Coordinates of C-alpha atoms in Angstrom, one line a residue:
X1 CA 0.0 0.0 0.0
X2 CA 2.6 2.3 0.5
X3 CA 3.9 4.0 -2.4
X4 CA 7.6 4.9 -2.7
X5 CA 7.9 7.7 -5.0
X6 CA 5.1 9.5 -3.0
X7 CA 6.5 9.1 0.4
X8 CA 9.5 10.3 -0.4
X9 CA 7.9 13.6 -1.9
X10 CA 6.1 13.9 1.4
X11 CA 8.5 13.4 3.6
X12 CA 10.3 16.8 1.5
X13 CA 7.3 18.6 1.9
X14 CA 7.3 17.8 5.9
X15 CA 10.6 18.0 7.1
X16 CA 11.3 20.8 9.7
X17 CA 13.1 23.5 7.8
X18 CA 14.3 25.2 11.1
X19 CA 17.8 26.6 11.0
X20 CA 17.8 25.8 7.7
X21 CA 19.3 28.1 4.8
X22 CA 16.6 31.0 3.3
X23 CA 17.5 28.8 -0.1
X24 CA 17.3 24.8 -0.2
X25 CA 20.5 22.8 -0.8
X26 CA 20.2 19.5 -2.9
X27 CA 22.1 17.0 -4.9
X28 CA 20.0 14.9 -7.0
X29 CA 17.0 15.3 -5.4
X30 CA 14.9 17.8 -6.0
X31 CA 11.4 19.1 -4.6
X32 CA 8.3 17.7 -6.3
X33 CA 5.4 19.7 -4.3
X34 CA 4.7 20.8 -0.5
X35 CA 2.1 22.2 1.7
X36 CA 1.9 23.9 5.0
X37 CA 0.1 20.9 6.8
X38 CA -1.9 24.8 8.5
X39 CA 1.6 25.1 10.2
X40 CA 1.2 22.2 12.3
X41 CA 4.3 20.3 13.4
X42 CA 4.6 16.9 11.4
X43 CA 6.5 14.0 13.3
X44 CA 5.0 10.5 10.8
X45 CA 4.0 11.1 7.4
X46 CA 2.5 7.6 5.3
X47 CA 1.0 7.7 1.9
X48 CA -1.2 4.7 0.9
X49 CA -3.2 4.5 -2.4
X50 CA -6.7 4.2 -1.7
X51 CA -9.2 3.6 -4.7
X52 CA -7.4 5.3 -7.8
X53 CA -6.2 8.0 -5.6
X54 CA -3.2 8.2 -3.2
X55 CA -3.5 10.1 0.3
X56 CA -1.8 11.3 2.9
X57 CA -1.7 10.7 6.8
X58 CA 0.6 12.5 8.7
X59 CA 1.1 12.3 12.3
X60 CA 1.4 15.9 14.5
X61 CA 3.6 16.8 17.7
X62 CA 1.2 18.7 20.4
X63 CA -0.6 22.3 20.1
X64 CA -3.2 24.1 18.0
X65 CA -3.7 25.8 14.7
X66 CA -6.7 27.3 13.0
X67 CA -8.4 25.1 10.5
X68 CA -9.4 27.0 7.7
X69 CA -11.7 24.5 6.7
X70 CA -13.8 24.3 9.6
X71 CA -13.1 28.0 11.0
X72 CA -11.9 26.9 14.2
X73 CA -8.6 26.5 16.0
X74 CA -8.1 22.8 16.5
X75 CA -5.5 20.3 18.8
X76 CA -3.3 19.1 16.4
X77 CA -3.8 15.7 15.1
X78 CA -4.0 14.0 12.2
X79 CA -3.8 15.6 8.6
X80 CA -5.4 13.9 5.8
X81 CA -4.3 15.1 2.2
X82 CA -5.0 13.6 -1.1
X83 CA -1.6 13.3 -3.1
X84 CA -2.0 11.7 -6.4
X85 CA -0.7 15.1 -8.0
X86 CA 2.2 15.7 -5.9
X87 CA 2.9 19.1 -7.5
X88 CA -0.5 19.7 -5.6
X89 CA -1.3 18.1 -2.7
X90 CA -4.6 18.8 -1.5
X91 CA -5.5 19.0 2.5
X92 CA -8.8 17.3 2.9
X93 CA -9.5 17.3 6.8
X94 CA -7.6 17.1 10.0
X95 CA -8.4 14.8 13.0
X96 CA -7.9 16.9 16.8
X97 CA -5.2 15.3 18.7
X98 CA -4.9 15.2 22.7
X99 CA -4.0 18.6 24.4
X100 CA -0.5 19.5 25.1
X101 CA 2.7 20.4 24.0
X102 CA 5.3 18.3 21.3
X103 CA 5.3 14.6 22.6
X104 CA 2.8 15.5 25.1
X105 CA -0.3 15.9 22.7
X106 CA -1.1 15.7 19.2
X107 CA -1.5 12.3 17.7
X108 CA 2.4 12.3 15.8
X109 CA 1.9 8.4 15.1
X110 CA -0.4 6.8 11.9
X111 CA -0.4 3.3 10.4
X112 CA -2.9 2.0 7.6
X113 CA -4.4 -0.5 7.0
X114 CA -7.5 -2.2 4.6
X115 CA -10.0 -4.0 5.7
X116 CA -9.3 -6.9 2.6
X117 CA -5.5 -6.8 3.9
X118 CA -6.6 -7.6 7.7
X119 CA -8.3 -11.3 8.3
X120 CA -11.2 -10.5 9.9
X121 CA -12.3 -6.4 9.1
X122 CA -14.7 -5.4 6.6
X123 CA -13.5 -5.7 3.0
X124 CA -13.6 -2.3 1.1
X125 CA -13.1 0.0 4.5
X126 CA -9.6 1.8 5.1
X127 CA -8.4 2.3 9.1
X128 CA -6.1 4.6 11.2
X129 CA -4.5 3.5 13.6
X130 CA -2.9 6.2 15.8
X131 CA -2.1 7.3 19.4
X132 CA -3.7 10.1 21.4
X133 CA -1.2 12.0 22.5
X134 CA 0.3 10.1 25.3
X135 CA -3.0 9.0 26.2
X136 CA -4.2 6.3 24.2
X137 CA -4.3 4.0 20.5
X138 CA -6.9 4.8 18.4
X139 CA -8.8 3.1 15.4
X140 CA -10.1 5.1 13.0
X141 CA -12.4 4.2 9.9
X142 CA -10.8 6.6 7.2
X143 CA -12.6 5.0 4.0
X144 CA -13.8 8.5 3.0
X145 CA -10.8 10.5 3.8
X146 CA -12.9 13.5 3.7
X147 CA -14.9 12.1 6.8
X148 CA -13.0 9.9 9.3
X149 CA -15.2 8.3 11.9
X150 CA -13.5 7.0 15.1
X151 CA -13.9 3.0 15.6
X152 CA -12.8 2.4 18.9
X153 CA -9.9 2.8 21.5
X154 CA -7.6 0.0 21.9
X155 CA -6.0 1.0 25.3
X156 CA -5.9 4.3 27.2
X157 CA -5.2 5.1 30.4
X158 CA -1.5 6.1 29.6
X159 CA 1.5 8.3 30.2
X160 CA 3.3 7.4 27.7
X161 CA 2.8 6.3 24.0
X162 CA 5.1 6.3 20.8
X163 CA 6.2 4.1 17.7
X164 CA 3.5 1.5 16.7
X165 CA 3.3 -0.7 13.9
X166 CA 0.7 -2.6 12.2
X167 CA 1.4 -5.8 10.5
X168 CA -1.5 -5.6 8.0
X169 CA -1.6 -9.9 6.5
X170 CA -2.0 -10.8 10.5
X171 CA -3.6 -7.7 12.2
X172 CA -1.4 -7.6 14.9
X173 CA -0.6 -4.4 16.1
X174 CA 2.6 -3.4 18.6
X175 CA 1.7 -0.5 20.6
X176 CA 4.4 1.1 22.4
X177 CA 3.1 2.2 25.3
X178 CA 3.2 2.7 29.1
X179 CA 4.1 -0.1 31.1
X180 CA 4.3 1.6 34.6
X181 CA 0.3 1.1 35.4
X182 CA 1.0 -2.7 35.1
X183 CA 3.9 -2.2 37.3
X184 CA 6.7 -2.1 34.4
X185 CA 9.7 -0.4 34.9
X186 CA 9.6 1.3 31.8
X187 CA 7.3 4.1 30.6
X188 CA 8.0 1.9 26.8
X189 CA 7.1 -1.3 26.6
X190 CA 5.1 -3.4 23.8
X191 CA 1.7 -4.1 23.9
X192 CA 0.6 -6.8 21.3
X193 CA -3.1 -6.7 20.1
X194 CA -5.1 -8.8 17.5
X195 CA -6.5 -6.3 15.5
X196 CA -7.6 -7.9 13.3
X197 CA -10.9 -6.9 13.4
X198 CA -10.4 -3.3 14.4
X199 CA -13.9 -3.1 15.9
X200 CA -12.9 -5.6 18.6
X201 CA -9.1 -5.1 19.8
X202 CA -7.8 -8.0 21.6
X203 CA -4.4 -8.0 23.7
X204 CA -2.2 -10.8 23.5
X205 CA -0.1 -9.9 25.3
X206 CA 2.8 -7.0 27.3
X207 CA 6.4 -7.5 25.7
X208 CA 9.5 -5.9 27.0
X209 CA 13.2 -6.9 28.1
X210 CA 14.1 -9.2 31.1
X211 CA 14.7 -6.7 33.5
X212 CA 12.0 -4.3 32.7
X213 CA 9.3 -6.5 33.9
X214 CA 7.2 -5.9 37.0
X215 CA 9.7 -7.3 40.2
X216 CA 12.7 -6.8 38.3
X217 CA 15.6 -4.8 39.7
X218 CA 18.8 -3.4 38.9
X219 CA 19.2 -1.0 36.0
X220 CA 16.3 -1.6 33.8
X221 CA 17.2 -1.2 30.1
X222 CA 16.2 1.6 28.0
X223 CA 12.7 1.6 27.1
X224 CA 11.6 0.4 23.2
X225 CA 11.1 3.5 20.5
X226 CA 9.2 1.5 18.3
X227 CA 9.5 -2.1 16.7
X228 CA 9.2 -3.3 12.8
X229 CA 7.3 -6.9 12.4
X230 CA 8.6 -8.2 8.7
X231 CA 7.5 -11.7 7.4
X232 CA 8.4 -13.9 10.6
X233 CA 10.2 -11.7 12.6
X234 CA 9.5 -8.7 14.7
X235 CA 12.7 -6.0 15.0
X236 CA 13.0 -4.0 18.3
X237 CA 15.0 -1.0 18.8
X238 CA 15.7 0.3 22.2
X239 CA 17.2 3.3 23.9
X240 CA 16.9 6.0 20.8
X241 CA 19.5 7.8 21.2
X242 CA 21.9 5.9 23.7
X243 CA 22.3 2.1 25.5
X244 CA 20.7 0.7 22.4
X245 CA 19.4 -2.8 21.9
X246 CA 18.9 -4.2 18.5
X247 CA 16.4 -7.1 19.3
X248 CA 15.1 -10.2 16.8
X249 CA 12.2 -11.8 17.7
X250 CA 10.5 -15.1 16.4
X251 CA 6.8 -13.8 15.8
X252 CA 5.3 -17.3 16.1
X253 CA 6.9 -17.4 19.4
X254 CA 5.8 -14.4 20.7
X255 CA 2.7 -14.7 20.0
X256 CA 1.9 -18.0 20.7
X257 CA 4.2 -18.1 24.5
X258 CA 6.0 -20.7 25.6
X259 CA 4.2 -24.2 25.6
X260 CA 5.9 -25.1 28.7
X261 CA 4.8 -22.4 30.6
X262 CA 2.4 -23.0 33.6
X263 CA 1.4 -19.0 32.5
X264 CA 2.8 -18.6 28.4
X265 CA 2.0 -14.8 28.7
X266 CA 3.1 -14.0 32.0
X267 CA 5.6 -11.2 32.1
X268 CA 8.5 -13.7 33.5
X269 CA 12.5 -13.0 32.8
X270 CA 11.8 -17.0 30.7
X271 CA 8.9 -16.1 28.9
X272 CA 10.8 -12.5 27.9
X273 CA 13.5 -14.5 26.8
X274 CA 11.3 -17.6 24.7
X275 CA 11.1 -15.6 21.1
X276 CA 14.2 -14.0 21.1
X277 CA 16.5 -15.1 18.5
X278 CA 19.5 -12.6 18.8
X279 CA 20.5 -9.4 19.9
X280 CA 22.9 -6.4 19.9
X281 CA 23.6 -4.8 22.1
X282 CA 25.5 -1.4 21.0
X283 CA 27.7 1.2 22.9
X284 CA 26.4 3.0 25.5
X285 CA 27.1 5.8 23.3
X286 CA 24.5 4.9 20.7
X287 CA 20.9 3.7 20.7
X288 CA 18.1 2.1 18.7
X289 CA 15.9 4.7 17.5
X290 CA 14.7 2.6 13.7
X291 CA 15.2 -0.9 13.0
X292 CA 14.6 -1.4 9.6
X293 CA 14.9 -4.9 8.1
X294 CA 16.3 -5.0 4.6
X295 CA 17.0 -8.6 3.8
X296 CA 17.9 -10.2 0.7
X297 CA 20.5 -8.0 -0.4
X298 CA 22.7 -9.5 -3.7
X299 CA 26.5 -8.2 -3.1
X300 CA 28.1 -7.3 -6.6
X301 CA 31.5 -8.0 -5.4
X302 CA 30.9 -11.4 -4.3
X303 CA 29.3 -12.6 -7.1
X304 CA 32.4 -15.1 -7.9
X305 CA 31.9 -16.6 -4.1
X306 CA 30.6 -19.4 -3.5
X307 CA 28.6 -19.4 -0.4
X308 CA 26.7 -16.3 1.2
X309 CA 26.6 -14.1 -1.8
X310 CA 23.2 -11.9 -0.6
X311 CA 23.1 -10.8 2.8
X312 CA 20.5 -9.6 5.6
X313 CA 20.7 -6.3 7.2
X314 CA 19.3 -4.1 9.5
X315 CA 19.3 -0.3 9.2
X316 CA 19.8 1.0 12.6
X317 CA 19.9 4.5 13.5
X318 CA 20.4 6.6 17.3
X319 CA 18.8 9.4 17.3
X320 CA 20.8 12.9 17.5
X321 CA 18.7 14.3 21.1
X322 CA 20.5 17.7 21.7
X323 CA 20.9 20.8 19.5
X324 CA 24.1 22.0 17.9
X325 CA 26.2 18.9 18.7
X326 CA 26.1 19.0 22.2
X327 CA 26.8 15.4 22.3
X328 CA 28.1 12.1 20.5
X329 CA 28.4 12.1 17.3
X330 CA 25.1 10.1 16.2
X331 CA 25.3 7.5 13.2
X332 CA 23.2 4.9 11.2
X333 CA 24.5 1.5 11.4
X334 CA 24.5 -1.2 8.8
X335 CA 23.7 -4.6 11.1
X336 CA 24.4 -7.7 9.6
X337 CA 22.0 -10.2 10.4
X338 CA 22.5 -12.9 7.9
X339 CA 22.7 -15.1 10.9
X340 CA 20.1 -13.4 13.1
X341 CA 21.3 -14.7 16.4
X342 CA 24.6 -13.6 16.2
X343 CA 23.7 -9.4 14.8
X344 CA 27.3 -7.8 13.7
X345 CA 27.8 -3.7 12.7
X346 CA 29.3 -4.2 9.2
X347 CA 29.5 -0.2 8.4
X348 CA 28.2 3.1 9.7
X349 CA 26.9 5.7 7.3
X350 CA 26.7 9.8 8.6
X351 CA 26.9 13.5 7.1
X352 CA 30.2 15.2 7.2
X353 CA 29.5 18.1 9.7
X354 CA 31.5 20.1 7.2
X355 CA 29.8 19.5 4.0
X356 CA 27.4 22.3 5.4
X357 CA 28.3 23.3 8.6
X358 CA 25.8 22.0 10.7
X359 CA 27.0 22.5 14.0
X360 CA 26.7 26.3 13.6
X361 CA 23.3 26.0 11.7
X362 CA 21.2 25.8 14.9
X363 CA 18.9 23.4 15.9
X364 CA 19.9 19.1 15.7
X365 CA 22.6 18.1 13.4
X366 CA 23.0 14.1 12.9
X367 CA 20.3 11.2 11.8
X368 CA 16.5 11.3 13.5
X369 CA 15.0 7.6 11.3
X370 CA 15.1 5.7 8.5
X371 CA 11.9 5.5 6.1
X372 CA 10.1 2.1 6.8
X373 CA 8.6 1.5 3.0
X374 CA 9.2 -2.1 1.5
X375 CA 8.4 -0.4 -1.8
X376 CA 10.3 -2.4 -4.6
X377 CA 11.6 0.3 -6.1
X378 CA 13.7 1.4 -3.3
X379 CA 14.3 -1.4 -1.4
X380 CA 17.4 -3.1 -1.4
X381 CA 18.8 -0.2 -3.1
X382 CA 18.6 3.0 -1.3
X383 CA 17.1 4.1 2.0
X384 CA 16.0 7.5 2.9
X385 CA 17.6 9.2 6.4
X386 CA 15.9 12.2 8.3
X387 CA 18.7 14.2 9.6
X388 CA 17.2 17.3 11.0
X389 CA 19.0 20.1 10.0
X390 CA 21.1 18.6 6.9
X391 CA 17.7 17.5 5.4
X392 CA 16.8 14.2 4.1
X393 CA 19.6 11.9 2.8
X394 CA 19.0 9.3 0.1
X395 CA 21.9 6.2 0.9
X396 CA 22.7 3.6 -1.4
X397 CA 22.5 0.4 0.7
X398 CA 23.4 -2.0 -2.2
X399 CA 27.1 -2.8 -0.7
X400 CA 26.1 -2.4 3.0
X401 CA 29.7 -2.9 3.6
X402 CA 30.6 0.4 2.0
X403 CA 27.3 2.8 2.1
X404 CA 27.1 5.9 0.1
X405 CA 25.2 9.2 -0.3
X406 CA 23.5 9.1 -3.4
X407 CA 21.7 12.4 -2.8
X408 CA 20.3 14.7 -0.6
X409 CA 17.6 17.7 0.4
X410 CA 17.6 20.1 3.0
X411 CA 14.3 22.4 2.7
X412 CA 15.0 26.4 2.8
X413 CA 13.5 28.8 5.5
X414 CA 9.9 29.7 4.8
X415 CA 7.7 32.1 6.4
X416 CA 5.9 29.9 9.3
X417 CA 9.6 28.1 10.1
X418 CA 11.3 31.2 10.5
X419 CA 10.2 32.1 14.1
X420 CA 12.0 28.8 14.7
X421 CA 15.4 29.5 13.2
X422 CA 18.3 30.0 16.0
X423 CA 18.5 32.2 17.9
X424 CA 20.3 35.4 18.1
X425 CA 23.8 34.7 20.6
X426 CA 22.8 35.5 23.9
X427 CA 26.4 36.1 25.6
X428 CA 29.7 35.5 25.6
X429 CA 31.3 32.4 25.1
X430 CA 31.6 32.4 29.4
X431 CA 28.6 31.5 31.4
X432 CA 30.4 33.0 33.9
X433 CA 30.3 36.6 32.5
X434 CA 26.8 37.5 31.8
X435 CA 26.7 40.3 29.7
X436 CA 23.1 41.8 27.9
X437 CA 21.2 38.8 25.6
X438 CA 20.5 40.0 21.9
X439 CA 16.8 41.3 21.4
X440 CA 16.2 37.7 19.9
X441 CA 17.4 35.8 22.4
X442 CA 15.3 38.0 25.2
X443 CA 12.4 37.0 23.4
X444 CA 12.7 33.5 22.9
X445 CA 13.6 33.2 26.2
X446 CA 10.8 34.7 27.5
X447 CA 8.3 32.6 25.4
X448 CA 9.7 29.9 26.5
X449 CA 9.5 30.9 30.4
X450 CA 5.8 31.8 30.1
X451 CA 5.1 28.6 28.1
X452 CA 6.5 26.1 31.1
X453 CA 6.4 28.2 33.7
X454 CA 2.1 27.8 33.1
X455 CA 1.7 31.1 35.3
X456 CA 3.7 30.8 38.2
X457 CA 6.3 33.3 37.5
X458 CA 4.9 35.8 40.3
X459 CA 7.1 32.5 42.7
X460 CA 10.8 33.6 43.5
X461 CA 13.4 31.8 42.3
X462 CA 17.0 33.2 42.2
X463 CA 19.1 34.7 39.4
X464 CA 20.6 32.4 37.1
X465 CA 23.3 33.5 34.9
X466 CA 23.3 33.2 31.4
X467 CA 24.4 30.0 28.8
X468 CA 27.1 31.1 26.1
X469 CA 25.6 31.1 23.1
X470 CA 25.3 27.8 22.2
X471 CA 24.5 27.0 25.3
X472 CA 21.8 29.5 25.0
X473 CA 19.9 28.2 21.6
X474 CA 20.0 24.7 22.9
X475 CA 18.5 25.3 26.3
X476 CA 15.5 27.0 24.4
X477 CA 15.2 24.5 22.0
X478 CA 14.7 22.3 24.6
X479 CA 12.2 24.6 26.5
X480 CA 10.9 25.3 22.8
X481 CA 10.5 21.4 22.4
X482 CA 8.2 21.0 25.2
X483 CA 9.6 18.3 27.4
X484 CA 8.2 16.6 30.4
X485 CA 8.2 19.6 32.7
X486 CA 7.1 20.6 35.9
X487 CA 7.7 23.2 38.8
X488 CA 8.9 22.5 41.8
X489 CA 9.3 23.4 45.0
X490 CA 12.6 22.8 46.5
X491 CA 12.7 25.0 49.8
X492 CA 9.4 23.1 51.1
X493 CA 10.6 20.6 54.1
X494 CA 9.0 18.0 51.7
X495 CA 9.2 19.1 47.9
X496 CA 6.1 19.1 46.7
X497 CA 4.6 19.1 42.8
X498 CA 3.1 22.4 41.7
X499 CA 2.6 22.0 38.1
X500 CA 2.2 18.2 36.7
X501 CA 2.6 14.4 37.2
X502 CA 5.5 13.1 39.0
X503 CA 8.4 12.0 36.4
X504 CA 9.9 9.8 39.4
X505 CA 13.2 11.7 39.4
X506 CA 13.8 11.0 43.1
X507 CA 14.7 14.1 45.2
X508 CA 14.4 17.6 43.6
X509 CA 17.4 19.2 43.4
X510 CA 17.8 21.7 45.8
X511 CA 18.5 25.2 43.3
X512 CA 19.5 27.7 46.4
X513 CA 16.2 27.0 47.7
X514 CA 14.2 28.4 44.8
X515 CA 11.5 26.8 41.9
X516 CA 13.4 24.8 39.7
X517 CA 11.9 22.9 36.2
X518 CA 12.5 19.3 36.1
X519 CA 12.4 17.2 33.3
X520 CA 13.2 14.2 31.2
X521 CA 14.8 14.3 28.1
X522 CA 12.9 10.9 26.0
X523 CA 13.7 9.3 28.5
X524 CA 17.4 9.1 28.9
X525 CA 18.6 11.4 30.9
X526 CA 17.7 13.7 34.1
X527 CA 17.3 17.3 33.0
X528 CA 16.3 20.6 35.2
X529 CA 15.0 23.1 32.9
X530 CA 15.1 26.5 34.7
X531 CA 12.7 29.4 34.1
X532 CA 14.9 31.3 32.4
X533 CA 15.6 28.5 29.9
X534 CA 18.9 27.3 31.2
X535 CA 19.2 23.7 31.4
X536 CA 21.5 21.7 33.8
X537 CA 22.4 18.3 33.8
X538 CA 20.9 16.2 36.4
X539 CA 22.6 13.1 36.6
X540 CA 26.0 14.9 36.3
X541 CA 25.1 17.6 38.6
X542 CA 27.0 19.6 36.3
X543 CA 24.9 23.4 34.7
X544 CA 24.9 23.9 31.3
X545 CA 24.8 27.7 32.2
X546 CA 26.0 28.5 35.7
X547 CA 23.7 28.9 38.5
X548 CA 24.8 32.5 41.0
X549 CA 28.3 31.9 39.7
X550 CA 28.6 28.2 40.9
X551 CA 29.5 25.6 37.9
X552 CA 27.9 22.5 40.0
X553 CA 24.6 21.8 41.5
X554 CA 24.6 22.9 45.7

């Protein structure tokens, strides 16, 4: 259903053109049509023909934009655009999300699927499934694009939500979702359902990693981003963007249990461990954002072997998590899997940072995902890599041993991205020396203050010095970004929760006995967010700007 040519246009007319250039770059690519989605921000876009036509769904981040077609100003959701021209894509209604901000609301993930594809739906209807924010999954019936109706909610009740996938033939859907109601100590863990008849969702059962389950302890590894079921396997990826897990799993296996089990389903370290075939487990450094099978592969060079002249791989990519390069490098890695219970890295592929400059562009440079079509005419061949601020990049895959850029897109500054573009430097290249932020910088801080602060800016909290300039852009792209956030109150004998839901960080740290923002960062890493917009490290105890001239946490 998905068709190749088509997503690949959409993904050009969605990706974020932020701290971009005012004129796009390309190299063998060029831009077929776009539209303005009414501003929203797109996370999943998917293109499936339907009837003789070919449409749209693309997934949002939380907030709210007017809807010139109904007059209102809607939650953002799901947009639904019919595509068979590409030059012209035409919007033909949006779906509300949940309330809240980036992650928090919206409704950024879609899969489709027909009712003569799934075993047991009604032939000629069309579904959606998608979360609600961080709320729920969602069916929708979307056989007349122009009027979605909802079908039913598979699970709600959440925190947490992310990647799904829909295997179409079976109807099995793996919902990411929040395992911490059933006692998980993850807020990402896998919840298979037969939805096979999307009117009456069926769980099969919870699926995560021995050590995550209920009871466990230790460290628990990193919560699942989002898994990719192809023919008789299922392929996890864990930790996005660092302690990554590359997990292969026999499908019969997990969803039939163990036979031997007093309880097949029950979430045991043994039944955990039943489907697995192999695993890698990557550097700490790295993690499992996309897992994207491409199997089959012929190898030119070995074409005079005699034995193993194909091969199986996995596309792997860790997600770049912090602006301007604040971090480890972040790469796509070529997994061999040709014998799946012994997964090997056989190459990496990434953008030179100096091909554009990227660092000094603003916003994230390195790889974000993979596309996920098994469109013929791309795969095998080439894959196509979001890589925030250097644009799409189209690799040639055929020698996985030695991948190449075969071309590349990065979309030009247009009028409803520009607010977004980087900052203005705020300061010297000290934190220790404030001196006067540019105009720009004033203001986006500001936003961004009023934004988390939800009001309670008439509290005292003390002076916090100002971030050098990088510093600066990337502590308000993460207060622009709208992660898990919350006011606390850190002089109270016991710290209490002003604004939000616990994110079970432990003990507030104490910020000279003022409010403080606390935070997670998807998931990996502590963060306090300050007021202000200055970030500090939490698990380092270490400020990214300096807090009344001290360079540690009190």
């Amino acid at each position: 259903m998905i068709a190749g040519p088509l997503l690949l246009a959409l993904l050009l007319a969605v990706a974020p053109a932020a701290a971009q250039s005012p004129t796009a770059e390309s190299r063998d690519m060029r831009l077929v049509g776009a539209h303005d989605l009414q501003t929203r921000s797109a996370y999943q876009p998917l293109v499936v023909k339907q009837g003789e036509r070919f449409i749209a769904y693309i997934g949002h981040h939380g907030g709210s934009k007017a809807n010139p077609l109904t007059g209102r100003s809607e939650l953002n959701g799901t947009s639904i655009l019919d595509v068979t021209d590409p030059r012209a894509p035409k919007y033909l209604h949006h779906i509300p999300g949940a309330a809240g901000e980036a992650e928090a609301g919206g409704a950024a993930m879609v899969r489709i699927c027909s009712g003569d594809a799934l075993p047991r739906a009604t032939r000629g209807r069309t579904y959606l499934l998608r979360t609600l924010g961080r709320l729920a999954h969602e069916v929708w019936d979307v056989t007349e694009p122009v009027r979605p109706v909802p079908v039913t909610t598979v699970v709600s009740g959440l925190g947490e939500t992310h990647k799904n996938w829909w295997d179409c033939a079976s109807g099995v859907g793996y919902l990411v979702s929040d395992g911490r109601p059933q006692g998980w100590r993850t807020n990402r863990m896998t919840k298979v359902y037969d939805l096979g008849d999307p009117t009456r969702p069926r769980l099969i059962r919870d699926f995560g990693l021995a050590g995550q389950e209920p009871g466990s302890t230790g460290e628990a590894p990193e919560g699942v981003h989002g898994p990719i079921a192809y023919r008789d396997r299922v392929y996890f990826a864990y930790g996005t963007g660092a302690k990554g897990i590359l997990q292969i799993v026999d499908t019969k296996k997990l969803l039939e249990g163990d036979p031997a089990a007093a309880d097949r389903f029950a979430p045991t370290p043994a039944n955990l461990a039943f489907p697995e075939i192999g695993r890698l487990v990557l550097s700490p450094d790295w993690g499992g954002h996309t897992s994207f099978p491409v199997l089959g592969i012929p190898i030119a060079d070995d074409a005079r072997n005699t034995e193993r002249t194909s091969r199986d791989v996995v596309v792997l990519v860790s997600e770049s998590l912090k602006n301007e390069c604040q971090e480890i490098r972040q790469l796509t890695f070529l997994v061999d899997i040709t014998t799946p219970a012994r997964p090997q890295v056989v190459s990496t592929f990434q953008v030179p940072e100096a091909a554009g400059g990227f660092c000094r562009r603003g916003g994230r440079f390195g790889p974000h995902s993979s596309n996920e079509s098994f469109t013929p005419v791309y795969y095998g061949r080439l894959v196509f890599v979001a890589y925030f601020n250097a644009g799409v990049r189209a690799v040639d895959i055929r020698d996985p041993f030695n991948p190449r850029e075969a071309a590349f897109f990065v979309p030009a500054v247009t009028p409803n991205t520009a607010s977004t573009a980087p900052t203005q430097a705020c300061t010297s290249s000290s934190s220790r020396a404030p001196r006067a932020a540019s105009p720009g910088c004033r203001k986006t801080r500001r936003a961004s203050a009023r934004r988390l602060a939800q009001g309670r800016q008439q509290h005292a909290y003390p002076r916090f010095h100002q971030a050098d300039p990088r510093r600066c852009r990337d502590a308000v792209g993460r207060a622009e970004g709208g992660r898990d956030a919350q006011l606390v109150d850190a002089q109270a004998r016991r710290p209490r929760w002003i604004d939000g839901p616990s994110l079970r960080l432990g003990s507030p740290q104490r910020l000279d006995g003022g409010l403080a923002l606390l935070g997670v960062e998807d998931g990996q890493r502590s963060m306090a967010i300050l007021a202000d917009g200055v970030t500090l490290d939490v698990d380092r105890r270490a400020a990214v700007g300096a807090v009344d001239d001290a360079d540690t946490l009190p």
